[in-house]
PDB file of C-alpha atoms and ligand atoms in Angstrom:
ATOM      1  CA  UNK A   2      -0.010  -0.008  -0.010  1.00 95.00           C
ATOM      2  CA  UNK A   3       1.193   3.517  -0.824  1.00 98.00           C
ATOM      3  CA  UNK A   4       0.209   6.316   1.495  1.00 98.00           C
ATOM      4  CA  UNK A   5       0.459   9.819   0.043  1.00 98.00           C
ATOM      5  CA  UNK A   6       0.886  12.010   3.098  1.00 98.00           C
ATOM      6  CA  UNK A   7       0.746  15.801   3.345  1.00 98.00           C
ATOM      7  CA  UNK A   8       3.727  16.788   5.517  1.00 98.00           C
ATOM      8  CA  UNK A   9       2.334  20.189   6.433  1.00 98.00           C
ATOM      9  CA  UNK A  10       4.022  23.535   5.760  1.00 98.00           C
ATOM     10  CA  UNK A  11       7.234  23.035   7.709  1.00 97.00           C
ATOM     11  CA  UNK A  12       7.052  22.639  11.486  1.00 97.00           C
ATOM     12  CA  UNK A  13       7.373  18.944  12.220  1.00 96.00           C
ATOM     13  CA  UNK A  14       4.375  18.933  14.575  1.00 97.00           C
ATOM     14  CA  UNK A  15       2.035  20.348  11.943  1.00 98.00           C
ATOM     15  CA  UNK A  16       1.625  16.985  10.229  1.00 98.00           C
ATOM     16  CA  UNK A  17      -1.699  15.265  10.992  1.00 98.00           C
ATOM     17  CA  UNK A  18      -1.778  12.565  13.679  1.00 98.00           C
ATOM     18  CA  UNK A  19      -2.643  10.060  10.982  1.00 98.00           C
ATOM     19  CA  UNK A  20       0.292  11.155   8.847  1.00 98.00           C
ATOM     20  CA  UNK A  21       2.667  10.930  11.801  1.00 98.00           C
ATOM     21  CA  UNK A  22       1.463   7.445  12.699  1.00 98.00           C
ATOM     22  CA  UNK A  23       2.007   6.257   9.106  1.00 98.00           C
ATOM     23  CA  UNK A  24       5.521   7.757   9.109  1.00 98.00           C
ATOM     24  CA  UNK A  25       6.306   5.844  12.305  1.00 98.00           C
ATOM     25  CA  UNK A  26       5.028   2.558  10.980  1.00 98.00           C
ATOM     26  CA  UNK A  27       6.114   2.533   7.327  1.00 98.00           C
ATOM     27  CA  UNK A  28       8.958   0.560   5.804  1.00 98.00           C
ATOM     28  CA  UNK A  29       9.858   3.100   3.102  1.00 98.00           C
ATOM     29  CA  UNK A  30       9.607   6.907   2.917  1.00 98.00           C
ATOM     30  CA  UNK A  31       9.943   8.833  -0.324  1.00 98.00           C
ATOM     31  CA  UNK A  32       9.988  12.501   0.629  1.00 97.00           C
ATOM     32  CA  UNK A  33      10.075  15.704  -1.419  1.00 93.00           C
ATOM     33  CA  UNK A  34      13.507  16.812  -0.172  1.00 92.00           C
ATOM     34  CA  UNK A  35      13.401  20.263  -1.663  1.00 90.00           C
ATOM     35  CA  UNK A  36      10.632  21.379   0.687  1.00 93.00           C
ATOM     36  CA  UNK A  37       9.785  18.795   3.387  1.00 96.00           C
ATOM     37  CA  UNK A  38      11.363  19.544   6.770  1.00 96.00           C
ATOM     38  CA  UNK A  39      13.963  16.743   7.380  1.00 95.00           C
ATOM     39  CA  UNK A  40      12.931  16.820  11.041  1.00 96.00           C
ATOM     40  CA  UNK A  41       9.850  14.808   9.948  1.00 97.00           C
ATOM     41  CA  UNK A  42      12.133  11.898   9.066  1.00 97.00           C
ATOM     42  CA  UNK A  43      12.880  11.510  12.768  1.00 96.00           C
ATOM     43  CA  UNK A  44       9.430   9.913  13.073  1.00 96.00           C
ATOM     44  CA  UNK A  45      10.702   6.972  10.941  1.00 98.00           C
ATOM     45  CA  UNK A  46      11.339   3.603  12.582  1.00 98.00           C
ATOM     46  CA  UNK A  47      14.808   2.041  12.720  1.00 97.00           C
ATOM     47  CA  UNK A  48      15.542   0.365   9.405  1.00 97.00           C
ATOM     48  CA  UNK A  49      13.104   2.454   7.398  1.00 98.00           C
ATOM     49  CA  UNK A  50      14.523   3.127   3.895  1.00 98.00           C
ATOM     50  CA  UNK A  51      14.450   6.804   3.006  1.00 98.00           C
ATOM     51  CA  UNK A  52      14.528   8.244  -0.520  1.00 98.00           C
ATOM     52  CA  UNK A  53      14.713  11.908  -1.523  1.00 97.00           C
ATOM     53  CA  UNK A  54      12.448  12.400  -4.533  1.00 97.00           C
ATOM     54  CA  UNK A  55      14.128  15.726  -5.389  1.00 95.00           C
ATOM     55  CA  UNK A  56      16.879  13.608  -6.957  1.00 95.00           C
ATOM     56  CA  UNK A  57      14.527  11.153  -8.705  1.00 97.00           C
ATOM     57  CA  UNK A  58      12.359  11.033 -11.778  1.00 97.00           C
ATOM     58  CA  UNK A  59       8.702   9.976 -11.715  1.00 98.00           C
ATOM     59  CA  UNK A  60       9.727   6.577 -13.108  1.00 98.00           C
ATOM     60  CA  UNK A  61      12.336   6.086 -10.380  1.00 98.00           C
ATOM     61  CA  UNK A  62       9.781   6.966  -7.703  1.00 98.00           C
ATOM     62  CA  UNK A  63       7.338   4.460  -9.154  1.00 98.00           C
ATOM     63  CA  UNK A  64      10.068   1.791  -9.377  1.00 98.00           C
ATOM     64  CA  UNK A  65      10.729   2.147  -5.619  1.00 98.00           C
ATOM     65  CA  UNK A  66       7.001   1.792  -4.957  1.00 98.00           C
ATOM     66  CA  UNK A  67       6.693  -1.223  -7.272  1.00 98.00           C
ATOM     67  CA  UNK A  68       9.646  -2.951  -5.620  1.00 98.00           C
ATOM     68  CA  UNK A  69       8.186  -2.241  -2.143  1.00 98.00           C
ATOM     69  CA  UNK A  70       4.856  -3.726  -3.198  1.00 97.00           C
ATOM     70  CA  UNK A  71       6.507  -6.896  -4.516  1.00 97.00           C
ATOM     71  CA  UNK A  72       7.967  -7.361  -1.017  1.00 98.00           C
ATOM     72  CA  UNK A  73       4.670  -6.453   0.724  1.00 97.00           C
ATOM     73  CA  UNK A  74       6.268  -3.395   2.273  1.00 98.00           C
ATOM     74  CA  UNK A  75       4.470  -0.152   3.101  1.00 98.00           C
ATOM     75  CA  UNK A  76       5.497   3.138   1.483  1.00 98.00           C
ATOM     76  CA  UNK A  77       4.812   6.706   2.570  1.00 98.00           C
ATOM     77  CA  UNK A  78       5.117   9.278  -0.207  1.00 98.00           C
ATOM     78  CA  UNK A  79       5.631  12.491   1.764  1.00 98.00           C
ATOM     79  CA  UNK A  80       4.631  15.679  -0.020  1.00 98.00           C
ATOM     80  CA  UNK A  81       4.995  19.218   1.320  1.00 97.00           C
ATOM     81  CA  UNK A  82       1.873  21.012   2.582  1.00 98.00           C
ATOM     82  CA  UNK A  83      -1.136  19.311   1.139  1.00 98.00           C
ATOM     83  CA  UNK A  84      -0.448  17.141  -1.877  1.00 97.00           C
ATOM     84  CA  UNK A  85      -3.466  18.411  -3.818  1.00 98.00           C
ATOM     85  CA  UNK A  86      -1.683  21.713  -4.569  1.00 98.00           C
ATOM     86  CA  UNK A  87       1.249  21.613  -6.996  1.00 96.00           C
ATOM     87  CA  UNK A  88       1.971  18.116  -5.630  1.00 96.00           C
ATOM     88  CA  UNK A  89       2.267  16.122  -8.903  1.00 96.00           C
ATOM     89  CA  UNK A  90       0.287  13.275  -7.295  1.00 98.00           C
ATOM     90  CA  UNK A  91      -2.100  12.600 -10.141  1.00 98.00           C
ATOM     91  CA  UNK A  92       0.651  11.290 -12.441  1.00 98.00           C
ATOM     92  CA  UNK A  93       1.819   8.959  -9.703  1.00 98.00           C
ATOM     93  CA  UNK A  94      -1.692   7.716  -8.945  1.00 98.00           C
ATOM     94  CA  UNK A  95      -2.397   7.023 -12.628  1.00 98.00           C
ATOM     95  CA  UNK A  96       0.752   4.916 -12.962  1.00 98.00           C
ATOM     96  CA  UNK A  97      -0.106   3.071  -9.747  1.00 98.00           C
ATOM     97  CA  UNK A  98      -3.585   2.382 -11.131  1.00 98.00           C
ATOM     98  CA  UNK A  99      -1.982   0.881 -14.247  1.00 98.00           C
ATOM     99  CA  UNK A 100       0.145  -1.341 -12.054  1.00 98.00           C
ATOM    100  CA  UNK A 101      -2.803  -2.326  -9.850  1.00 98.00           C
ATOM    101  CA  UNK A 102      -1.093  -0.888  -6.733  1.00 98.00           C
ATOM    102  CA  UNK A 103      -3.391   0.434  -3.999  1.00 98.00           C
ATOM    103  CA  UNK A 104      -2.956   3.869  -2.506  1.00 98.00           C
ATOM    104  CA  UNK A 105      -4.610   6.396  -0.223  1.00 98.00           C
ATOM    105  CA  UNK A 106      -4.191  10.152   0.250  1.00 98.00           C
ATOM    106  CA  UNK A 107      -3.836  11.739   3.722  1.00 98.00           C
ATOM    107  CA  UNK A 108      -4.402  15.509   3.623  1.00 98.00           C
ATOM    108  CA  UNK A 109      -1.953  17.976   5.140  1.00 98.00           C
ATOM    109  CA  UNK A 110      -1.884  21.633   6.251  1.00 98.00           C
ATOM    110  CA  UNK A 111      -1.035  23.596   3.156  1.00 98.00           C
ATOM    111  CA  UNK A 112       1.484  26.440   3.280  1.00 98.00           C
ATOM    112  CA  UNK A 113      -1.318  28.838   2.387  1.00 98.00           C
ATOM    113  CA  UNK A 114      -2.839  28.058   5.797  1.00 98.00           C
ATOM    114  CA  UNK A 115       0.572  28.313   7.388  1.00 98.00           C
ATOM    115  CA  UNK A 116       1.091  31.761   5.835  1.00 98.00           C
ATOM    116  CA  UNK A 117      -2.330  33.021   7.067  1.00 98.00           C
ATOM    117  CA  UNK A 118      -1.415  31.843  10.551  1.00 98.00           C
ATOM    118  CA  UNK A 119       2.008  33.546  10.337  1.00 98.00           C
ATOM    119  CA  UNK A 120       0.185  36.784   9.431  1.00 98.00           C
ATOM    120  CA  UNK A 121      -2.614  36.302  12.018  1.00 98.00           C
ATOM    121  CA  UNK A 122      -4.807  36.910   9.004  1.00 98.00           C
ATOM    122  CA  UNK A 123      -8.289  35.927   7.829  1.00 98.00           C
ATOM    123  CA  UNK A 124      -8.421  35.545   4.076  1.00 98.00           C
ATOM    124  CA  UNK A 125     -12.223  35.865   3.874  1.00 98.00           C
ATOM    125  CA  UNK A 126     -13.173  39.097   5.612  1.00 97.00           C
ATOM    126  CA  UNK A 127     -16.816  40.221   5.332  1.00 96.00           C
ATOM    127  CA  UNK A 128     -17.052  43.395   3.273  1.00 96.00           C
ATOM    128  CA  UNK A 129     -13.595  42.790   1.773  1.00 97.00           C
ATOM    129  CA  UNK A 130     -13.397  39.461  -0.013  1.00 97.00           C
ATOM    130  CA  UNK A 131     -15.139  36.115   0.263  1.00 97.00           C
ATOM    131  CA  UNK A 132     -12.889  34.281  -2.188  1.00 98.00           C
ATOM    132  CA  UNK A 133      -9.309  33.142  -2.272  1.00 98.00           C
ATOM    133  CA  UNK A 134      -7.542  32.620  -5.559  1.00 98.00           C
ATOM    134  CA  UNK A 135      -4.636  30.178  -5.308  1.00 98.00           C
ATOM    135  CA  UNK A 136      -2.418  30.528  -8.317  1.00 98.00           C
ATOM    136  CA  UNK A 137       1.117  31.006  -9.635  1.00 97.00           C
ATOM    137  CA  UNK A 138       3.006  32.848 -12.314  1.00 95.00           C
ATOM    138  CA  UNK A 139       3.766  30.884 -15.422  1.00 91.00           C
ATOM    139  CA  UNK A 140       7.313  29.581 -15.163  1.00 86.00           C
ATOM    140  CA  UNK A 141       8.595  26.466 -16.831  1.00 87.00           C
ATOM    141  CA  UNK A 142       5.144  25.113 -16.138  1.00 90.00           C
ATOM    142  CA  UNK A 143       2.756  27.201 -18.253  1.00 93.00           C
ATOM    143  CA  UNK A 144      -0.464  28.703 -16.806  1.00 93.00           C
ATOM    144  CA  UNK A 145      -3.528  28.917 -19.093  1.00 94.00           C
ATOM    145  CA  UNK A 146      -3.952  32.508 -20.353  1.00 91.00           C
ATOM    146  CA  UNK A 147      -7.449  32.883 -18.879  1.00 94.00           C
ATOM    147  CA  UNK A 148      -5.924  32.079 -15.503  1.00 95.00           C
ATOM    148  CA  UNK A 149      -3.233  34.764 -15.667  1.00 95.00           C
ATOM    149  CA  UNK A 150      -2.592  36.840 -12.547  1.00 96.00           C
ATOM    150  CA  UNK A 151      -3.818  39.821 -14.544  1.00 96.00           C
ATOM    151  CA  UNK A 152      -7.184  38.121 -15.134  1.00 96.00           C
ATOM    152  CA  UNK A 153      -7.628  37.057 -11.503  1.00 97.00           C
ATOM    153  CA  UNK A 154      -6.570  40.506 -10.247  1.00 96.00           C
ATOM    154  CA  UNK A 155      -9.676  41.924 -11.901  1.00 96.00           C
ATOM    155  CA  UNK A 156     -11.715  40.304  -9.088  1.00 96.00           C
ATOM    156  CA  UNK A 157      -9.950  42.308  -6.394  1.00 94.00           C
ATOM    157  CA  UNK A 158     -10.200  39.321  -4.105  1.00 95.00           C
ATOM    158  CA  UNK A 159      -7.675  37.612  -1.852  1.00 98.00           C
ATOM    159  CA  UNK A 160      -4.818  36.106  -3.808  1.00 98.00           C
ATOM    160  CA  UNK A 161      -2.240  33.553  -2.684  1.00 98.00           C
ATOM    161  CA  UNK A 162       0.544  33.224  -5.198  1.00 98.00           C
ATOM    162  CA  UNK A 163       2.725  30.089  -5.050  1.00 98.00           C
ATOM    163  CA  UNK A 164       5.971  29.288  -6.849  1.00 97.00           C
ATOM    164  CA  UNK A 165       6.679  32.818  -8.025  1.00 96.00           C
ATOM    165  CA  UNK A 166       9.308  34.339  -5.741  1.00 96.00           C
ATOM    166  CA  UNK A 167      11.760  34.557  -8.615  1.00 95.00           C
ATOM    167  CA  UNK A 168       9.301  36.506 -10.781  1.00 96.00           C
ATOM    168  CA  UNK A 169       8.159  39.304  -8.540  1.00 97.00           C
ATOM    169  CA  UNK A 170       8.653  42.182 -10.998  1.00 97.00           C
ATOM    170  CA  UNK A 171       6.286  40.345 -13.334  1.00 97.00           C
ATOM    171  CA  UNK A 172       3.863  39.535 -10.509  1.00 97.00           C
ATOM    172  CA  UNK A 173       3.629  43.225  -9.564  1.00 98.00           C
ATOM    173  CA  UNK A 174       3.114  44.268 -13.197  1.00 97.00           C
ATOM    174  CA  UNK A 175       0.378  41.684 -13.733  1.00 97.00           C
ATOM    175  CA  UNK A 176      -1.425  42.626 -10.506  1.00 97.00           C
ATOM    176  CA  UNK A 177      -1.403  46.313 -11.419  1.00 97.00           C
ATOM    177  CA  UNK A 178      -2.447  45.637 -15.043  1.00 97.00           C
ATOM    178  CA  UNK A 179      -5.340  43.663 -13.573  1.00 96.00           C
ATOM    179  CA  UNK A 180      -6.441  46.610 -11.492  1.00 95.00           C
ATOM    180  CA  UNK A 181      -4.718  46.515  -8.086  1.00 96.00           C
ATOM    181  CA  UNK A 182      -3.457  49.914  -6.967  1.00 95.00           C
ATOM    182  CA  UNK A 183       0.349  50.232  -6.676  1.00 97.00           C
ATOM    183  CA  UNK A 184      -0.085  50.838  -2.913  1.00 96.00           C
ATOM    184  CA  UNK A 185      -2.558  47.940  -2.327  1.00 96.00           C
ATOM    185  CA  UNK A 186      -1.401  45.835   0.606  1.00 97.00           C
ATOM    186  CA  UNK A 187       0.708  42.757  -0.019  1.00 98.00           C
ATOM    187  CA  UNK A 188       2.879  40.445   2.064  1.00 98.00           C
ATOM    188  CA  UNK A 189       5.615  37.883   1.574  1.00 98.00           C
ATOM    189  CA  UNK A 190       5.750  34.912   3.918  1.00 98.00           C
ATOM    190  CA  UNK A 191       9.015  32.977   3.746  1.00 98.00           C
ATOM    191  CA  UNK A 192       9.099  29.427   5.139  1.00 98.00           C
ATOM    192  CA  UNK A 193       5.853  29.736   7.059  1.00 98.00           C
ATOM    193  CA  UNK A 194       5.969  27.730  10.355  1.00 98.00           C
ATOM    194  CA  UNK A 195       9.690  26.874   9.959  1.00 97.00           C
ATOM    195  CA  UNK A 196      12.073  28.234  12.673  1.00 96.00           C
ATOM    196  CA  UNK A 197      13.475  30.654  10.066  1.00 96.00           C
ATOM    197  CA  UNK A 198      10.026  31.972   9.067  1.00 98.00           C
ATOM    198  CA  UNK A 199       9.938  35.604   7.871  1.00 98.00           C
ATOM    199  CA  UNK A 200       6.866  37.751   7.402  1.00 98.00           C
ATOM    200  CA  UNK A 201       7.194  41.037   5.555  1.00 98.00           C
ATOM    201  CA  UNK A 202       4.462  43.492   4.689  1.00 98.00           C
ATOM    202  CA  UNK A 203       4.744  45.626   1.561  1.00 98.00           C
ATOM    203  CA  UNK A 204       2.628  46.847  -1.298  1.00 98.00           C
ATOM    204  CA  UNK A 205       1.796  45.422  -4.709  1.00 98.00           C
ATOM    205  CA  UNK A 206       4.455  47.610  -6.375  1.00 98.00           C
ATOM    206  CA  UNK A 207       7.223  46.874  -3.872  1.00 98.00           C
ATOM    207  CA  UNK A 208       7.191  43.038  -3.885  1.00 98.00           C
ATOM    208  CA  UNK A 209      10.450  42.563  -5.733  1.00 98.00           C
ATOM    209  CA  UNK A 210      12.505  45.080  -3.745  1.00 98.00           C
ATOM    210  CA  UNK A 211      11.027  43.798  -0.461  1.00 98.00           C
ATOM    211  CA  UNK A 212      12.080  40.253  -1.301  1.00 98.00           C
ATOM    212  CA  UNK A 213      15.559  41.472  -2.298  1.00 98.00           C
ATOM    213  CA  UNK A 214      15.973  43.515   0.894  1.00 98.00           C
ATOM    214  CA  UNK A 215      15.054  40.458   2.955  1.00 98.00           C
ATOM    215  CA  UNK A 216      17.117  37.947   0.922  1.00 98.00           C
ATOM    216  CA  UNK A 217      14.022  35.950   0.023  1.00 98.00           C
ATOM    217  CA  UNK A 218      14.476  34.051  -3.249  1.00 96.00           C
ATOM    218  CA  UNK A 219      12.365  30.904  -2.785  1.00 95.00           C
ATOM    219  CA  UNK A 220       9.993  28.965  -0.504  1.00 97.00           C
ATOM    220  CA  UNK A 221       7.717  31.925  -0.085  1.00 98.00           C
ATOM    221  CA  UNK A 222       4.083  32.821  -0.692  1.00 98.00           C
ATOM    222  CA  UNK A 223       2.916  36.158  -2.007  1.00 98.00           C
ATOM    223  CA  UNK A 224      -0.307  37.355  -0.436  1.00 98.00           C
ATOM    224  CA  UNK A 225      -2.301  40.183  -1.926  1.00 98.00           C
ATOM    225  CA  UNK A 226      -5.593  41.855  -1.101  1.00 97.00           C
ATOM    226  CA  UNK A 227      -7.675  44.019   1.173  1.00 97.00           C
ATOM    227  CA  UNK A 228      -7.615  41.336   3.884  1.00 98.00           C
ATOM    228  CA  UNK A 229      -4.206  42.778   4.769  1.00 98.00           C
ATOM    229  CA  UNK A 230      -5.748  46.210   5.357  1.00 95.00           C
ATOM    230  CA  UNK A 231      -7.684  47.707   8.272  1.00 94.00           C
ATOM    231  CA  UNK A 232     -11.235  47.789   7.030  1.00 94.00           C
ATOM    232  CA  UNK A 233     -13.774  45.042   7.221  1.00 95.00           C
ATOM    233  CA  UNK A 234     -17.290  44.315   8.526  1.00 93.00           C
ATOM    234  CA  UNK A 235     -18.133  42.240  11.544  1.00 91.00           C
ATOM    235  CA  UNK A 236     -19.440  38.743  10.891  1.00 90.00           C
ATOM    236  CA  UNK A 237     -23.186  38.151  10.860  1.00 87.00           C
ATOM    237  CA  UNK A 238     -22.669  34.850  12.673  1.00 87.00           C
ATOM    238  CA  UNK A 239     -21.528  36.489  15.905  1.00 90.00           C
ATOM    239  CA  UNK A 240     -23.625  39.643  15.604  1.00 89.00           C
ATOM    240  CA  UNK A 241     -25.857  40.026  18.718  1.00 90.00           C
ATOM    241  CA  UNK A 242     -28.736  41.106  16.483  1.00 90.00           C
ATOM    242  CA  UNK A 243     -28.590  38.047  14.269  1.00 89.00           C
ATOM    243  CA  UNK A 244     -30.601  34.878  14.904  1.00 90.00           C
ATOM    244  CA  UNK A 245     -29.035  31.588  13.884  1.00 86.00           C
ATOM    245  CA  UNK A 246     -30.028  27.939  14.139  1.00 88.00           C
ATOM    246  CA  UNK A 247     -28.164  27.865  17.491  1.00 89.00           C
ATOM    247  CA  UNK A 248     -28.807  31.294  19.035  1.00 88.00           C
ATOM    248  CA  UNK A 249     -31.642  33.852  19.369  1.00 90.00           C
ATOM    249  CA  UNK A 250     -30.870  37.473  18.592  1.00 89.00           C
ATOM    250  CA  UNK A 251     -30.854  39.709  21.663  1.00 84.00           C
ATOM    251  CA  UNK A 252     -33.011  42.861  21.438  1.00 67.00           C
TER     252      UNK A 252
HETATM  253  N1  LIG B 307       1.703  21.322  -1.746  1.00 83.82           N
HETATM  254  C1  LIG B 307       2.367  22.490  -1.211  1.00 83.82           C
HETATM  255  C2  LIG B 307       2.865  23.467  -2.291  1.00 83.82           C
HETATM  256  C3  LIG B 307       3.958  22.893  -3.134  1.00 83.82           C
HETATM  257  S1  LIG B 307       4.535  23.997  -4.361  1.00 83.82           S
HETATM  258  C4  LIG B 307       1.420  23.181  -0.217  1.00 83.82           C
HETATM  259  O1  LIG B 307       0.285  22.773  -0.014  1.00 83.82           O
HETATM  260  O2  LIG B 307       1.886  24.136   0.439  1.00 83.82           O
HETATM  261  C5  LIG B 307       5.925  24.727  -3.566  1.00 83.82           C
HETATM  262  C6  LIG B 307       5.666  26.157  -3.280  1.00 83.82           C
HETATM  263  O3  LIG B 307       4.844  26.247  -2.129  1.00 83.82           O
HETATM  264  C7  LIG B 307       6.898  26.980  -2.900  1.00 83.82           C
HETATM  265  O4  LIG B 307       7.532  27.491  -4.052  1.00 83.82           O
HETATM  266  C8  LIG B 307       6.277  28.090  -2.109  1.00 83.82           C
HETATM  267  O5  LIG B 307       5.657  29.048  -2.965  1.00 83.82           O
HETATM  268  C9  LIG B 307       5.184  27.392  -1.381  1.00 83.82           C
HETATM  269  N2  LIG B 307       5.559  26.939  -0.026  1.00 83.82           N
HETATM  270  C10 LIG B 307       5.718  25.674   0.415  1.00 83.82           C
HETATM  271  N3  LIG B 307       6.003  25.639   1.717  1.00 83.82           N
HETATM  272  C11 LIG B 307       6.022  26.938   2.149  1.00 83.82           C
HETATM  273  C12 LIG B 307       6.195  27.586   3.399  1.00 83.82           C
HETATM  274  N4  LIG B 307       6.428  26.887   4.530  1.00 83.82           N
HETATM  275  N5  LIG B 307       6.127  28.942   3.456  1.00 83.82           N
HETATM  276  C13 LIG B 307       5.888  29.657   2.330  1.00 83.82           C
HETATM  277  N6  LIG B 307       5.691  29.114   1.109  1.00 83.82           N
HETATM  278  C14 LIG B 307       5.751  27.761   1.010  1.00 83.82           C
END
């Protein structure tokens, strides 16, 4: 059996209890070495074989899984954050299906949640934005034109931009072409929940220089939107004048 496990955003105790138990019990771990905190490997039992997928191709990863299956060994495939975002799990699952190898997927805390926590922020503030766009700049992996940052920026909603720390001049340009003001609030969160976490506030037009000044070149999220500002409305749910299924409004 192959267990795809979300490792969480960094801190070793932000993996789920189910994920941690699987790490403790498994015979083989294949982890995404470029981003998974190596401290998580300390959960592994003595004798567990550990592979760093940063140095492997898809075929090599699948070969390790195939070999494990032939020996009735358990494998944990450890992905950073939650594997459903930029995790390249689908291609693994499809090959496992072809081989008739069983798998399951254990969710993890994504770095976009880790970044919100680092900022003490709420992405969905009433009166500001009720939607979060999770996206990236096109890099070596293309992004469909209708999903460009410029297009999403037209919605003026909360945006969380992955995998784009090396392209911040372009990110700023796209955001402003889409309609964000140059002085709209933005933030960069580097290595959210890691001991070396950095949180820096800036504006849409100063993303690149802010990253440069703070020596941030990778492993960061770019956050943009009014949720980083001061204005919002109180929630209806906790409004004393609002009746819900569980509570009568006071007069
Ligand atoms: N599946 C992962 C994302 C993998 S893509 C998740 O759910 O978080 C890798 C990108 O995620 C990095 O380039 C960076 O943009 C972001 N990232 C991953 N961990 C991060 C962290 N702890 N802090 C900030 N950004 C992070």
